Amino acid sequence: MSEGSSLIRGLEGVVAAETRLCDLDGKNGRLAYGGYDIEDLARQATFEEVAYLLWHGELPGKPQLDRFVSELISARSIPRELIEAFRLMPRSTDPMRALQAAVAILGMHDPDTTDNSHDANRRKAARVASQLAIAICAHHRVRGGQEPVTPAADLGHAANFLYMLTGVRPSATAAKAFDASLTLYAEHEMNASTFTTRVITSTQSDMHSAVAGGVGALKGPLHGGAGEAVMHTLLEIGEVASVERFTEDALRTKRRLMGFGHRVYRAGDPRAAILRGMAEEACRQSGQFKWFQISVTLHERISAAKGLIPNVDFYSAPLFYSLGIPVDLFTPVIAAGRIAGWTANIIEQHDDNRLIRPRGEYTGAGRRAFVPLARR
Ligand code: ACO
């Protein structure tokens, strides 16, 4: 592109779609799904209610929720071929890479796979949300040489996830904290992975193809992969007394501090504030309060020195760790929450689609004469 182009690096501030799903007020540090404040949803609603809100535009009444929960529970199975595929993958396969492949395989088996109608997309959203959770846990079990755990129909989505991961029924407190964190991750308008799903959808591709792309985008450490990186930082620091030395080194070497900073939030990420409270309680209850203390001390030190805010991935790290989630499953867990938003955005994009096709600012050589290979 040449004349009059106005490059916006990283598309910062560019409004790329209309959405009814998520109202992100970065200036005032506020977030709402479908008009409901994120704090009310995280504390008082279940992840299932939030997924219903995102897919239907309204919170469900009791009969609607009961039917919806039954639909999600009946979708709690993955094809035998997918388990076989997990067995064939190298043991060292990154869980996010396995998840991306799993979503593609789930697409091969879905009865509505290439049907992009609103109703088919809604059915696929419910199936893929249930199956994604099962696939994450099944892959984890298989790579550890264990059999996948059969889902428990009497457990909610979050509790069943923790159960399928470990084979142990979680405490009510652990299940609630995990359920709330899935809600906090469920939707966040045009973040990189959701935008990826919208770009893929805009070509009239199908839901599984778009979700597989979203998984690939979420994996990176500047996006969902940051949570895992935060935990590695906390483990590297190891003790509260070492925070000061770590911070001095990090500032001196201009190290990128994972879990800090955000493209849109300027006055703080409201999700981080909620997760901080949940992390404090979970770390205390699990006898691992040290990780919360290191996190708080690092937060205060970094914010004071650089003015950086902790984002959603900062306090979710000690929370997930204290819930016994393996560190390399932190990003898949984020995907297990964000699937609600990805699929809702895919439905919204299909329902009012225009191909997303921006331009590039050409900075290469000017026009020049072609030189045949023999003379180069
Ligand atoms: N650590 C150190 N410096 C930072 C950080 C950080 N985490 N974040 C921003 N900065 C500094 C940059 O060095 C840069 O400084 P400079 O202008 O002096 O060069 C300035 O702030 C602007 O940084 P950009 O990277 O241009 O800001 P951008 O809006 O592109 O980045 C991002 C946002 C990617 C989230 C960034 O803050 C970051 O890398 N954070 C760490 C990774 C992370 O936590 N990602 C998760 C985000 S939330 C989510 O996706 C679920």
Coordinates of C-alpha atoms and ligand atoms in Angstrom, one line a residue:
M1 CA 0.0 0.0 0.0
S2 CA 1.4 3.4 -0.7
E3 CA -0.4 6.8 -0.9
G4 CA -1.8 8.1 2.3
S5 CA -1.4 4.9 4.3
S6 CA -1.4 5.2 8.1
L7 CA 0.3 2.2 9.7
I8 CA -0.9 1.4 13.2
R9 CA 1.7 -1.0 14.7
G10 CA 0.1 -3.9 16.5
L11 CA -3.4 -2.5 15.4
E12 CA -3.3 -0.6 18.8
G13 CA -6.6 1.2 19.4
V14 CA -8.1 0.0 16.1
V15 CA -11.8 -1.0 16.4
A16 CA -12.1 -4.2 14.3
A17 CA -15.6 -5.4 15.0
E18 CA -18.9 -4.6 16.7
T19 CA -19.7 -6.9 19.6
R20 CA -22.4 -7.4 22.2
L21 CA -20.4 -9.8 24.2
C22 CA -17.8 -7.8 26.2
D23 CA -17.5 -4.2 27.3
L24 CA -13.9 -3.5 28.2
D25 CA -13.3 0.0 29.7
G26 CA -9.5 0.1 29.8
K27 CA -9.3 3.7 31.0
N28 CA -11.3 3.0 34.2
G29 CA -10.3 -0.7 34.6
R30 CA -13.8 -2.1 34.2
L31 CA -15.1 -5.2 32.4
A32 CA -18.6 -6.6 31.8
Y33 CA -20.0 -9.5 29.8
G34 CA -23.4 -8.7 28.2
G35 CA -23.8 -5.8 30.6
Y36 CA -23.0 -7.8 33.8
D37 CA -20.0 -6.7 35.8
I38 CA -17.2 -9.3 35.8
E39 CA -17.0 -9.3 39.6
D40 CA -20.6 -10.2 40.0
L41 CA -20.3 -13.0 37.4
A42 CA -17.1 -14.4 38.9
R43 CA -18.5 -14.4 42.4
Q44 CA -22.1 -15.3 41.9
A45 CA -22.6 -17.1 38.6
T46 CA -21.2 -20.5 37.4
F47 CA -19.1 -20.8 34.3
E48 CA -22.1 -22.6 32.7
E49 CA -24.3 -19.5 33.3
V50 CA -21.6 -17.3 31.8
A51 CA -21.2 -19.5 28.7
Y52 CA -25.0 -19.4 28.3
L53 CA -24.9 -15.6 28.6
L54 CA -22.2 -15.3 25.9
W55 CA -23.9 -17.7 23.5
H56 CA -27.6 -16.5 24.1
G57 CA -27.2 -12.9 25.1
E58 CA -29.1 -13.4 28.4
L59 CA -28.5 -15.2 31.7
P60 CA -30.5 -18.4 31.8
G61 CA -33.5 -19.0 34.1
K62 CA -33.5 -22.2 36.1
P63 CA -35.2 -24.4 33.5
Q64 CA -33.0 -23.1 30.7
L65 CA -29.9 -23.6 32.8
D66 CA -30.9 -27.2 33.7
R67 CA -31.4 -28.0 30.0
F68 CA -28.1 -26.3 29.1
V69 CA -26.1 -28.1 31.7
S70 CA -27.6 -31.4 30.5
E71 CA -26.5 -30.5 27.0
L72 CA -22.9 -29.8 28.2
I73 CA -22.8 -33.0 30.3
S74 CA -24.1 -35.1 27.4
A75 CA -21.2 -33.6 25.3
R76 CA -18.6 -34.9 27.8
S77 CA -17.0 -37.5 25.6
I78 CA -14.2 -37.4 23.0
P79 CA -13.7 -39.8 20.1
R80 CA -11.6 -42.9 20.8
E81 CA -9.5 -41.9 17.9
L82 CA -8.4 -38.7 19.7
I83 CA -7.2 -40.7 22.7
E84 CA -5.3 -42.9 20.3
A85 CA -3.8 -39.8 18.7
F86 CA -2.6 -38.6 22.1
R87 CA -1.0 -42.0 22.6
L88 CA 0.9 -41.6 19.3
M89 CA 2.2 -38.1 20.1
P90 CA 5.7 -37.8 21.5
R91 CA 5.6 -37.7 25.4
S92 CA 7.3 -34.3 25.3
T93 CA 4.5 -32.7 23.1
D94 CA 3.6 -29.3 24.5
P95 CA 0.0 -29.5 25.8
M96 CA -1.0 -26.5 23.7
R97 CA 0.3 -28.2 20.6
A98 CA -1.6 -31.3 21.5
L99 CA -4.7 -29.2 22.2
Q100 CA -4.5 -27.5 18.8
A101 CA -4.3 -30.9 17.1
A102 CA -7.1 -32.2 19.3
V103 CA -9.5 -29.4 18.2
A104 CA -8.7 -30.2 14.6
I105 CA -9.5 -33.9 15.2
L106 CA -12.7 -33.0 17.1
G107 CA -13.7 -31.1 14.0
M108 CA -13.3 -34.3 11.9
H109 CA -15.8 -36.1 14.2
D110 CA -18.4 -33.3 14.8
P111 CA -21.7 -33.9 13.1
D112 CA -22.1 -30.2 12.2
T113 CA -18.5 -29.7 11.2
T114 CA -18.9 -27.5 8.1
D115 CA -22.4 -26.2 8.9
N116 CA -21.9 -22.5 9.8
S117 CA -25.6 -21.7 10.5
H118 CA -26.4 -20.0 13.8
D119 CA -28.1 -23.1 15.3
A120 CA -25.3 -25.5 14.2
N121 CA -22.7 -23.1 15.6
R122 CA -24.5 -23.0 19.0
R123 CA -24.5 -26.8 19.1
K124 CA -20.9 -26.9 18.2
A125 CA -20.0 -24.3 20.8
A126 CA -21.5 -26.5 23.6
R127 CA -19.8 -29.6 22.3
V128 CA -16.4 -28.1 21.8
A129 CA -16.5 -26.3 25.2
S130 CA -17.1 -29.7 26.9
Q131 CA -14.7 -31.6 24.8
L132 CA -11.9 -29.2 25.0
A133 CA -11.8 -29.6 28.8
I134 CA -11.9 -33.4 28.4
A135 CA -9.2 -33.4 25.8
I136 CA -6.8 -31.3 28.0
C137 CA -7.2 -33.7 30.9
A138 CA -7.1 -36.9 28.7
H139 CA -3.9 -35.7 27.0
H140 CA -2.3 -35.0 30.4
R141 CA -3.2 -38.4 31.8
V142 CA -2.0 -40.2 28.6
R143 CA 1.3 -38.4 28.6
G144 CA 1.8 -39.5 32.1
G145 CA 1.1 -43.1 31.3
Q146 CA -2.3 -43.0 33.0
E147 CA -5.8 -43.8 31.7
P148 CA -8.1 -40.8 31.1
V149 CA -10.6 -40.3 34.0
T150 CA -14.3 -40.9 33.1
P151 CA -16.2 -37.6 33.5
A152 CA -18.5 -37.3 36.6
A153 CA -22.0 -36.4 35.5
D154 CA -22.8 -35.0 39.0
L155 CA -20.0 -32.4 38.9
G156 CA -20.2 -29.0 37.3
H157 CA -17.9 -28.0 34.5
A158 CA -15.1 -26.6 36.7
A159 CA -15.2 -29.4 39.4
N160 CA -15.3 -32.1 36.7
F161 CA -12.2 -30.6 35.0
L162 CA -10.2 -30.8 38.2
Y163 CA -11.6 -34.3 38.8
M164 CA -10.6 -35.5 35.3
L165 CA -7.2 -34.0 35.7
T166 CA -6.4 -35.8 39.0
G167 CA -8.9 -38.5 39.6
V168 CA -9.7 -36.8 42.9
R169 CA -12.9 -34.9 43.6
P170 CA -12.0 -31.3 44.4
S171 CA -13.1 -29.4 47.6
A172 CA -16.0 -27.0 47.1
T173 CA -13.6 -24.1 47.7
A174 CA -11.2 -25.3 45.0
A175 CA -14.0 -25.9 42.6
K176 CA -15.4 -22.4 43.2
A177 CA -12.1 -20.7 42.7
F178 CA -11.4 -22.6 39.5
D179 CA -15.0 -22.0 38.2
A180 CA -14.5 -18.2 38.9
S181 CA -11.2 -18.2 37.1
L182 CA -12.7 -19.9 34.0
T183 CA -15.3 -17.1 34.1
L184 CA -12.6 -14.4 34.4
Y185 CA -10.9 -15.9 31.3
A186 CA -14.1 -16.5 29.3
E187 CA -14.2 -13.4 27.2
H188 CA -12.1 -10.3 26.5
E189 CA -13.2 -8.8 23.2
M190 CA -10.5 -8.4 20.5
N191 CA -7.5 -10.0 22.3
A192 CA -5.0 -11.7 19.9
S193 CA -6.5 -15.2 20.1
T194 CA -10.2 -14.1 19.7
F195 CA -9.2 -11.8 16.9
T196 CA -7.5 -14.8 15.3
T197 CA -10.7 -16.8 15.5
R198 CA -12.6 -13.8 13.9
V199 CA -10.1 -13.6 11.1
I200 CA -10.4 -17.3 10.3
T201 CA -14.2 -17.2 10.6
S202 CA -14.4 -14.2 8.3
T203 CA -13.2 -16.4 5.4
Q204 CA -16.3 -18.5 6.1
S205 CA -14.2 -21.3 7.5
D206 CA -15.7 -23.4 10.3
M207 CA -15.7 -23.2 14.1
H208 CA -13.1 -25.9 14.8
S209 CA -10.7 -24.4 12.3
A210 CA -11.1 -21.0 14.0
V211 CA -10.7 -22.4 17.5
A212 CA -7.6 -24.3 16.5
G213 CA -6.2 -21.0 15.3
G214 CA -7.2 -19.4 18.6
V215 CA -5.3 -22.0 20.5
G216 CA -2.2 -21.3 18.4
A217 CA -2.4 -17.6 19.2
L218 CA -3.1 -18.1 22.9
K219 CA 0.0 -20.2 23.3
G220 CA 2.5 -17.3 22.9
P221 CA 4.1 -15.8 26.0
L222 CA 2.8 -12.3 25.2
H223 CA -0.7 -13.7 25.5
G224 CA -2.0 -16.7 27.4
G225 CA 1.4 -18.3 27.7
A226 CA 2.3 -15.5 30.2
G227 CA 0.7 -17.4 33.1
E228 CA 3.0 -20.3 32.8
A229 CA 5.9 -17.8 32.5
V230 CA 4.8 -16.0 35.6
M231 CA 5.0 -19.3 37.6
H232 CA 8.5 -20.0 36.3
T233 CA 9.4 -16.5 37.5
L234 CA 8.0 -17.2 41.0
L235 CA 9.8 -20.5 41.1
E236 CA 13.0 -18.8 40.0
I237 CA 12.7 -16.3 42.8
G238 CA 11.9 -19.0 45.2
E239 CA 11.7 -17.0 48.5
V240 CA 10.2 -13.7 49.5
A241 CA 13.7 -12.5 50.5
S242 CA 14.9 -12.9 46.9
V243 CA 12.3 -10.6 45.3
E244 CA 14.4 -7.5 45.8
R245 CA 17.5 -9.0 44.1
F246 CA 15.4 -10.4 41.3
T247 CA 13.7 -7.0 40.7
E248 CA 17.0 -5.1 40.7
D249 CA 18.5 -7.6 38.1
A250 CA 15.3 -7.5 36.0
L251 CA 15.2 -3.7 35.9
R252 CA 19.0 -3.5 35.2
T253 CA 18.7 -6.0 32.3
K254 CA 15.4 -4.6 31.1
R255 CA 13.8 -8.0 31.4
R256 CA 10.2 -8.4 30.2
L257 CA 8.2 -9.1 33.3
M258 CA 5.6 -11.7 32.6
G259 CA 2.1 -11.1 33.9
F260 CA 2.7 -7.3 33.9
G261 CA 1.4 -4.7 31.5
H262 CA -1.6 -4.7 29.2
R263 CA -2.4 -3.2 25.8
V264 CA -5.8 -1.8 26.9
Y265 CA -5.9 -1.5 30.7
R266 CA -4.3 1.6 32.0
A267 CA -5.9 1.8 35.5
G268 CA -5.4 -1.9 36.4
D269 CA -6.9 -5.2 35.2
P270 CA -10.1 -5.8 37.2
R271 CA -9.6 -9.6 36.7
A272 CA -6.2 -9.4 38.5
A273 CA -7.8 -7.8 41.6
I274 CA -10.3 -10.6 41.9
L275 CA -7.7 -13.3 41.2
R276 CA -5.5 -11.8 43.9
G277 CA -8.1 -12.5 46.6
M278 CA -8.7 -16.0 45.3
A279 CA -5.0 -16.8 45.1
E280 CA -4.5 -15.6 48.7
E281 CA -7.2 -17.9 50.0
A282 CA -6.1 -20.9 47.8
C283 CA -2.4 -20.5 48.7
R284 CA -3.2 -20.3 52.4
Q285 CA -5.6 -23.3 52.3
S286 CA -3.1 -25.5 50.4
G287 CA -0.3 -24.6 52.7
Q288 CA 1.6 -22.8 49.9
F289 CA 1.2 -19.2 51.1
K290 CA 4.8 -18.5 50.1
W291 CA 3.8 -18.2 46.4
F292 CA 1.2 -15.6 47.2
Q293 CA 3.6 -13.6 49.4
I294 CA 6.3 -13.7 46.6
S295 CA 3.6 -12.5 44.1
V296 CA 2.4 -9.6 46.2
T297 CA 5.9 -8.5 47.0
L298 CA 6.9 -8.7 43.3
H299 CA 3.7 -6.9 42.3
E300 CA 4.4 -4.0 44.7
R301 CA 8.0 -3.7 43.8
I302 CA 7.5 -3.8 40.0
S303 CA 4.5 -1.4 40.1
A304 CA 6.5 1.1 42.2
A305 CA 9.6 0.9 40.0
K306 CA 8.0 0.8 36.6
G307 CA 4.4 1.7 37.0
L308 CA 3.4 -1.6 35.4
I309 CA 0.1 -3.2 36.4
P310 CA -0.4 -6.9 36.9
N311 CA -2.6 -8.5 34.3
V312 CA -5.0 -11.4 34.5
D313 CA -2.1 -13.9 34.2
F314 CA -0.2 -12.7 37.2
Y315 CA -2.3 -13.9 40.2
S316 CA -3.8 -16.8 38.3
A317 CA -0.3 -18.4 38.4
P318 CA -0.1 -18.8 42.2
L319 CA -3.8 -19.7 42.2
F320 CA -3.5 -22.5 39.6
Y321 CA -0.3 -23.7 41.2
S322 CA -1.9 -24.0 44.6
L323 CA -4.9 -25.9 43.0
G324 CA -2.3 -28.5 41.9
I325 CA -2.5 -27.7 38.2
P326 CA 0.8 -28.6 36.4
V327 CA 2.5 -25.4 35.2
D328 CA 2.5 -26.4 31.5
L329 CA -1.3 -26.8 31.8
F330 CA -1.8 -23.2 32.8
T331 CA -2.3 -22.1 29.2
P332 CA -4.6 -25.0 28.3
V333 CA -6.7 -24.1 31.3
I334 CA -7.0 -20.5 30.0
A335 CA -8.2 -22.0 26.7
A336 CA -10.8 -24.0 28.7
G337 CA -12.2 -20.7 29.9
R338 CA -11.7 -18.6 26.7
I339 CA -13.4 -21.3 24.6
A340 CA -16.7 -19.7 25.7
G341 CA -15.7 -16.3 24.3
W342 CA -14.0 -17.7 21.2
T343 CA -17.1 -19.6 20.2
A344 CA -19.4 -16.6 21.0
N345 CA -17.2 -14.4 18.8
I346 CA -17.3 -17.0 16.0
I347 CA -21.1 -17.1 16.2
E348 CA -21.2 -13.3 16.2
Q349 CA -18.8 -13.0 13.2
H350 CA -20.7 -15.6 11.2
D351 CA -24.0 -13.9 11.9
D352 CA -22.7 -10.6 10.5
N353 CA -19.7 -11.3 8.4
R354 CA -17.4 -9.3 6.2
L355 CA -13.9 -10.7 5.2
I356 CA -11.2 -9.3 7.5
R357 CA -8.4 -8.2 5.2
P358 CA -6.2 -5.3 6.3
R359 CA -3.4 -3.9 4.3
G360 CA 0.4 -3.9 4.6
E361 CA 2.8 -0.9 4.4
Y362 CA 5.4 -2.0 1.8
T363 CA 9.0 -1.2 2.9
G364 CA 11.0 -3.3 0.5
A365 CA 13.0 -2.4 -2.6
G366 CA 11.6 -0.1 -5.3
R367 CA 10.6 -1.5 -8.7
R368 CA 13.7 -2.9 -10.4
A369 CA 14.6 -5.0 -13.5
F370 CA 14.4 -8.7 -13.2
V371 CA 17.8 -10.5 -13.5
P372 CA 17.7 -14.1 -14.9
L373 CA 19.3 -16.7 -12.6
A374 CA 22.3 -17.2 -14.9
R375 CA 23.3 -13.6 -14.4
R376 CA 22.8 -13.4 -10.7
Ligands
ACO1 N1 7.8 -5.9 31.4 C1 8.7 -4.9 31.1 N2 8.4 -3.8 30.3 C2 7.2 -3.8 29.8 C3 6.2 -4.8 30.1 C4 6.6 -5.9 30.9 N3 5.7 -6.9 31.1 N4 5.1 -4.4 29.4 C5 5.3 -3.3 28.8 N5 6.6 -2.9 29.1 C6 7.2 -1.7 28.6 C7 8.0 -2.0 27.3 O1 9.3 -2.3 27.5 C8 7.8 -0.7 26.6 O2 8.8 0.2 27.1 P1 9.5 1.3 26.1 O3 8.4 2.1 25.5 O4 10.4 2.0 27.0 O5 10.2 0.4 25.1 C9 6.5 -0.2 27.0 O6 6.2 -0.7 28.2 C10 5.4 -0.5 26.0 O7 5.4 -2.0 25.8 P2 4.8 -2.7 24.5 O8 5.3 -4.1 24.5 O9 5.0 -1.9 23.3 O10 3.3 -2.6 24.9 P3 2.2 -3.5 24.3 O11 0.9 -2.8 24.5 O12 2.5 -3.9 22.9 O13 2.3 -4.8 25.2 C11 2.0 -6.7 26.5 C12 1.3 -5.4 26.0 C13 2.4 -7.5 25.3 C14 0.9 -7.4 27.3 C15 3.2 -6.3 27.4 O14 2.8 -5.6 28.5 C16 3.9 -7.6 27.8 O15 4.8 -8.1 27.1 N6 3.6 -8.1 29.0 C17 4.2 -9.3 29.5 C18 3.5 -10.5 28.9 C19 2.1 -10.7 29.5 O16 2.0 -10.7 30.7 N7 1.1 -11.0 28.6 C20 -0.2 -11.3 29.0 C21 -1.2 -10.2 28.6 S1 -2.8 -10.6 29.2 C22 -3.3 -11.8 28.2 O17 -3.0 -11.9 27.1 C23 -4.2 -12.9 28.8

